[in-house]
XYZ file of C-alpha atoms in Angstrom:
390
model
C 36.731 17.118 60.068
C 37.763 20.741 60.701
C 34.847 21.994 58.637
C 32.428 19.813 60.606
C 33.775 21.184 63.906
C 33.393 24.743 62.626
C 29.759 24.020 61.770
C 29.066 22.742 65.279
C 30.801 25.731 66.858
C 28.802 28.071 64.635
C 25.554 26.494 65.814
C 26.705 26.620 69.444
C 27.441 30.332 69.089
C 23.800 31.027 68.241
C 22.670 29.756 71.668
C 25.644 29.080 73.989
C 23.486 28.114 76.977
C 21.654 25.427 75.027
C 24.938 24.220 73.518
C 26.416 23.905 77.005
C 23.492 21.752 78.132
C 23.892 19.456 75.141
C 27.642 19.232 75.758
C 27.012 18.291 79.398
C 24.754 15.453 78.329
C 27.215 14.228 75.709
C 30.471 14.625 77.613
C 29.766 14.847 81.345
C 26.454 13.189 82.125
C 27.194 9.995 80.240
C 30.506 9.630 82.075
C 28.821 10.144 85.453
C 26.011 7.815 84.388
C 28.523 5.105 83.499
C 30.027 5.441 86.978
C 26.612 5.213 88.649
C 25.802 2.238 86.441
C 28.956 0.399 87.506
C 28.271 1.065 91.190
C 24.962 -0.752 90.819
C 23.000 1.056 93.540
C 20.478 2.571 91.138
C 20.884 6.146 92.392
C 21.442 9.050 89.987
C 22.155 12.767 90.240
C 19.274 15.021 89.238
C 18.664 14.729 85.488
C 19.982 17.250 82.987
C 17.156 16.484 80.553
C 13.501 16.484 81.579
C 11.326 15.490 78.625
C 7.694 16.508 79.001
C 4.921 14.982 76.955
C 2.296 17.667 77.451
C -0.418 15.734 75.637
C -1.003 12.396 73.968
C -3.204 14.052 71.364
C -1.774 14.438 67.863
C -3.074 15.945 64.625
C -0.962 13.836 62.236
C -1.135 10.202 61.155
C 2.549 9.391 60.694
C 3.229 6.061 59.018
C 6.183 5.133 61.237
C 4.697 6.258 64.574
C 3.548 3.616 67.030
C 1.952 5.929 69.589
C -1.748 5.260 70.286
C -4.289 7.254 68.301
C -7.863 8.288 68.905
C -10.100 5.358 67.992
C -7.528 2.642 68.731
C -8.774 -0.284 70.782
C -7.545 -0.950 74.300
C -6.521 2.629 75.108
C -6.593 3.304 78.881
C -9.426 5.518 80.087
C -8.347 9.140 80.170
C -5.277 8.564 77.968
C -6.155 11.472 75.678
C -8.118 13.499 78.227
C -5.974 13.609 81.378
C -3.539 16.527 81.462
C -1.688 18.359 84.190
C -2.746 21.983 84.479
C -0.401 24.907 83.858
C -0.156 25.401 87.632
C 0.782 21.739 88.022
C 3.600 22.141 85.514
C 4.768 25.311 87.254
C 5.019 23.325 90.475
C 7.081 20.679 88.676
C 9.363 23.364 87.222
C 9.879 24.803 90.702
C 11.095 21.381 91.851
C 13.552 20.774 89.018
C 14.777 24.346 88.411
C 17.612 24.294 91.011
C 19.479 21.655 88.966
C 18.924 23.602 85.713
C 17.920 20.749 83.396
C 17.045 21.161 79.755
C 13.239 21.237 79.481
C 12.230 19.286 76.369
C 8.601 19.485 75.188
C 7.077 16.892 72.893
C 3.981 14.772 72.462
C 1.683 13.798 70.859
C 1.781 17.313 69.509
C 2.707 19.920 72.151
C 1.024 22.805 70.310
C -2.346 21.209 71.042
C -1.832 21.809 74.773
C -3.739 25.016 75.588
C -1.326 26.395 78.171
C 1.829 25.667 76.186
C 3.326 29.153 76.131
C 2.529 29.831 79.777
C 4.576 26.736 80.601
C 7.420 27.819 78.305
C 7.525 31.351 79.717
C 7.572 30.066 83.292
C 10.355 27.612 82.498
C 12.387 30.417 80.924
C 11.746 32.706 83.896
C 13.018 29.850 86.093
C 16.334 29.745 84.246
C 15.771 26.643 82.104
C 16.650 26.093 78.474
C 13.539 24.988 76.585
C 13.259 22.887 73.442
C 10.102 21.903 71.582
C 9.697 19.075 69.079
C 6.713 19.591 66.788
C 5.099 18.320 63.603
C 4.558 22.044 62.867
C 1.011 21.739 61.535
C -0.125 24.576 63.822
C 2.951 26.810 63.464
C 1.274 29.477 61.283
C -1.146 30.152 64.155
C 1.617 30.281 66.793
C 4.341 32.451 65.240
C 4.186 35.350 67.717
C 4.117 33.092 70.781
C 6.952 30.906 69.491
C 9.270 33.896 69.212
C 8.032 36.012 72.119
C 7.928 33.164 74.681
C 11.729 32.897 74.724
C 11.770 29.318 73.404
C 15.389 28.315 72.769
C 15.061 25.586 70.200
C 12.291 24.621 67.775
C 12.745 21.124 66.324
C 10.537 20.627 63.278
C 9.779 17.219 61.805
C 10.364 17.159 58.051
C 10.910 13.893 56.210
C 11.425 14.853 52.571
C 10.094 16.967 49.717
C 6.452 18.020 49.745
C 4.771 14.934 48.303
C 6.929 12.530 50.333
C 6.517 14.395 53.618
C 2.748 14.847 53.342
C 2.309 11.174 52.459
C 4.429 10.016 55.422
C 2.677 12.321 57.888
C -0.813 11.646 56.550
C -1.783 15.327 56.224
C -2.135 16.912 52.759
C -0.784 20.465 52.725
C 1.402 19.965 55.813
C 4.651 20.745 53.993
C 3.296 24.108 52.853
C 2.143 24.962 56.376
C 5.627 24.171 57.676
C 7.452 26.278 55.104
C 5.132 29.263 55.524
C 5.379 28.945 59.304
C 9.173 28.895 59.300
C 9.313 31.957 57.053
C 6.866 33.675 59.380
C 9.089 32.925 62.370
C 12.141 34.330 60.574
C 10.192 37.492 59.717
C 9.134 37.877 63.364
C 12.714 37.363 64.559
C 13.916 40.120 62.242
C 11.092 42.384 63.424
C 12.068 41.909 67.089
C 15.815 41.651 66.391
C 16.143 38.323 68.217
C 17.847 35.053 67.303
C 15.679 32.636 69.276
C 14.480 30.085 68.732
C 16.939 28.067 66.714
C 15.087 26.286 63.927
C 16.320 22.740 63.521
C 14.939 20.363 60.920
C 14.693 16.715 61.950
C 13.902 13.859 59.586
C 12.881 10.362 60.573
C 14.542 7.786 58.333
C 11.911 5.242 57.315
C 11.150 3.076 54.257
C 8.978 5.783 52.686
C 11.879 8.254 52.391
C 14.943 6.013 52.037
C 15.760 7.551 48.648
C 14.788 11.160 49.450
C 16.934 12.042 52.473
C 19.557 14.188 50.796
C 16.865 16.415 49.289
C 16.329 17.757 52.799
C 19.733 19.468 52.661
C 18.539 21.869 49.977
C 15.146 22.272 51.651
C 16.775 23.143 54.998
C 19.057 25.631 53.238
C 16.130 27.306 51.457
C 14.230 27.564 54.770
C 17.260 29.092 56.536
C 17.346 26.218 59.015
C 20.066 26.212 61.658
C 20.752 22.473 61.453
C 19.517 19.209 59.981
C 19.376 15.922 61.878
C 18.101 12.432 61.211
C 17.103 9.482 63.365
C 16.438 5.982 62.098
C 12.888 5.113 63.078
C 11.933 2.935 66.040
C 10.448 -0.510 65.544
C 10.209 -3.963 67.036
C 8.782 -7.368 66.101
C 5.971 -9.471 67.519
C 8.526 -11.951 68.832
C 10.571 -9.313 70.681
C 7.438 -7.510 71.856
C 6.066 -10.658 73.477
C 9.425 -11.352 75.106
C 9.388 -7.798 76.488
C 5.828 -8.230 77.755
C 6.788 -11.441 79.582
C 9.860 -9.870 81.226
C 7.951 -6.788 82.332
C 5.356 -8.985 84.035
C 7.867 -11.295 85.711
C 10.460 -8.702 86.789
C 8.386 -5.559 87.323
C 4.832 -6.898 87.763
C 3.795 -4.545 84.966
C 1.381 -5.073 82.082
C 3.296 -3.892 79.007
C 1.589 -3.614 75.633
C 2.970 -0.305 74.325
C 5.151 -2.221 71.836
C 2.184 -3.308 69.736
C 1.998 -0.075 67.732
C 5.691 -0.275 66.819
C 5.687 -3.664 65.109
C 7.455 -3.555 61.744
C 8.238 -6.576 59.614
C 10.974 -5.740 57.064
C 10.014 -6.598 53.486
C 11.511 -5.481 50.176
C 13.446 -2.642 51.810
C 15.468 -0.429 49.460
C 18.587 -0.591 51.603
C 20.924 0.001 48.647
C 19.107 3.254 47.943
C 19.325 4.202 51.621
C 23.054 3.468 51.675
C 23.560 5.643 48.594
C 21.633 8.516 50.194
C 23.662 8.325 53.410
C 26.890 8.374 51.415
C 25.893 11.701 49.808
C 26.052 13.511 53.163
C 29.807 13.069 53.287
C 30.128 15.484 50.367
C 27.675 18.186 51.447
C 28.766 21.808 50.997
C 26.286 23.628 53.252
C 27.372 25.724 56.236
C 24.972 24.222 58.805
C 25.667 20.987 60.739
C 24.083 17.681 59.746
C 23.830 14.702 62.098
C 22.533 11.153 61.700
C 21.819 8.760 64.581
C 22.737 6.036 64.950
C 25.843 6.280 62.790
C 25.460 3.310 60.432
C 27.659 2.325 57.522
C 26.191 0.772 54.376
C 27.027 -2.721 55.671
C 25.239 -1.950 58.978
C 21.866 -1.311 57.326
C 21.018 -4.936 56.710
C 21.472 -6.012 60.346
C 19.861 -2.808 61.658
C 16.609 -3.471 59.823
C 16.658 -7.276 59.959
C 18.316 -8.292 63.233
C 16.894 -6.696 66.358
C 19.523 -8.380 68.509
C 22.262 -6.287 66.876
C 22.856 -3.103 68.905
C 26.137 -1.979 67.271
C 28.109 -1.975 70.494
C 25.446 -0.320 72.664
C 25.118 -2.894 75.437
C 23.777 -0.787 78.313
C 21.358 2.122 78.758
C 22.968 5.077 80.513
C 20.267 7.581 79.582
C 18.078 6.463 82.499
C 20.662 8.070 84.804
C 20.455 11.588 83.339
C 17.150 11.868 81.465
C 13.540 11.295 82.454
C 10.113 11.424 80.834
C 7.022 13.076 82.304
C 3.642 12.029 80.935
C 0.544 14.243 80.443
C -1.132 12.879 83.586
C 1.966 13.357 85.763
C 3.336 9.835 85.493
C 7.140 9.589 85.512
C 8.752 6.908 83.347
C 12.273 6.011 82.219
C 11.159 5.184 78.655
C 9.752 7.624 76.094
C 7.623 5.625 73.645
C 7.270 2.510 75.823
C 5.939 4.138 79.030
C 4.695 0.938 80.621
C 6.795 1.129 83.772
C 5.673 4.023 85.966
C 8.078 5.087 88.720
C 5.615 7.490 90.334
C 3.191 10.336 89.742
C 3.913 14.040 90.217
C 0.455 14.695 91.685
C 1.281 12.318 94.533
C 5.033 12.636 95.173
C 7.826 15.128 94.596
C 10.032 14.695 91.539
C 13.143 14.128 93.670
C 11.430 11.373 95.651
C 10.384 9.650 92.426
C 13.715 10.096 90.600
C 15.687 8.252 93.289
C 12.786 6.322 94.748
C 12.765 2.553 95.037
C 10.822 1.946 91.786
C 13.207 4.008 89.637
C 16.255 2.454 91.323
C 14.781 -1.015 90.841
C 14.478 -0.352 87.123
C 18.082 0.878 86.856
C 19.432 -2.033 88.886
C 17.482 -4.525 86.828
C 18.840 -3.241 83.523
C 22.351 -3.502 84.911
C 21.834 -7.025 86.218
C 19.657 -8.475 83.459
C 20.691 -6.373 80.474
C 18.634 -4.429 77.970
C 14.968 -5.158 77.435
C 13.980 -6.732 74.081
C 12.431 -3.490 72.794
C 15.483 -1.344 73.617
C 17.612 -2.100 70.562
C 16.227 0.611 68.262
C 15.607 3.327 70.859
C 17.366 6.607 70.057
C 18.320 6.990 73.735
C 20.349 3.794 73.527
C 22.379 5.235 70.642
C 22.709 8.773 72.009
C 26.511 8.639 71.765
C 26.623 7.057 68.305
C 26.143 9.995 65.940
C 27.543 10.822 62.515
C 28.525 14.498 62.121
C 28.748 16.163 58.710
């Protein structure tokens, strides 16, 4: 336990401002969110995490990802084309900057967005901490900008050794691009004598890497990563998806089909192998922190992957009181990968008016009154407080 705490403090010391933001979300915001939840009015203080999906475009074909892809049927017109401009994002930053939220960039793949580093630099100039989650395919072309933009935290998706990772992500040679890109960033940091950004490796636990997770400890160490984290992947079933679709229509008058890409029917899962891999982390000897979310024991794996009604004690969503998601076209939604319910659009209304507007408050009140939606049970935001630290 003491060693684990020392690891977390060591990571915090590399970027105290970012660590403070994460501590606020973990310790303060959830407590305030619980209070707002109990009061039942649907209002919330300004969020401490603003997650921005700059683009829906992606250059990988990840096996476990349910986001729409080019060529899929039924994609709304403009889904891959409509993007806010850099000036639009600057205007959004101006609105949220007084409350100093963490500015979290993701996608799709954020490096595809042409004005990415202009947005990052403006956010940094406005006093925000900035994180970016990337599949890292384009990192070798972006090394100078990544370091010179002032980015605080670079979260790189890596799911296993080379053959496993490239197979999962659907891009041959991706692992090599990632490793060369990370080494290039470290060289640039030494050249400029700077510590930013932190480089954090994040693996998505899925059936294709159940028996390869612990190999990422050595890989992260060899790449001089600052931390290693894992999330169990998101999924739902046809039954739960249709229940969700029905509720969204009846309660929110919203057509909701985003669940369709996330359907996963468990079959012949190597859960014993997964349990054995997770057990290995308890005996790691590296000096960087390792986290796994949600924190599942070996006996929890069977219900996690086979019983979507089991939420391991997470009965309510508090994240919708301190975190929000902004879509490429300016839509504002409470849900990251199921953005069916739109509370407003930033090209039409101010962020503050949307955040505590009637549509957002209706959504919060409904989840308090009616409980979680059927597709909520495997969302990482639901399990934000249930993390294993090693």
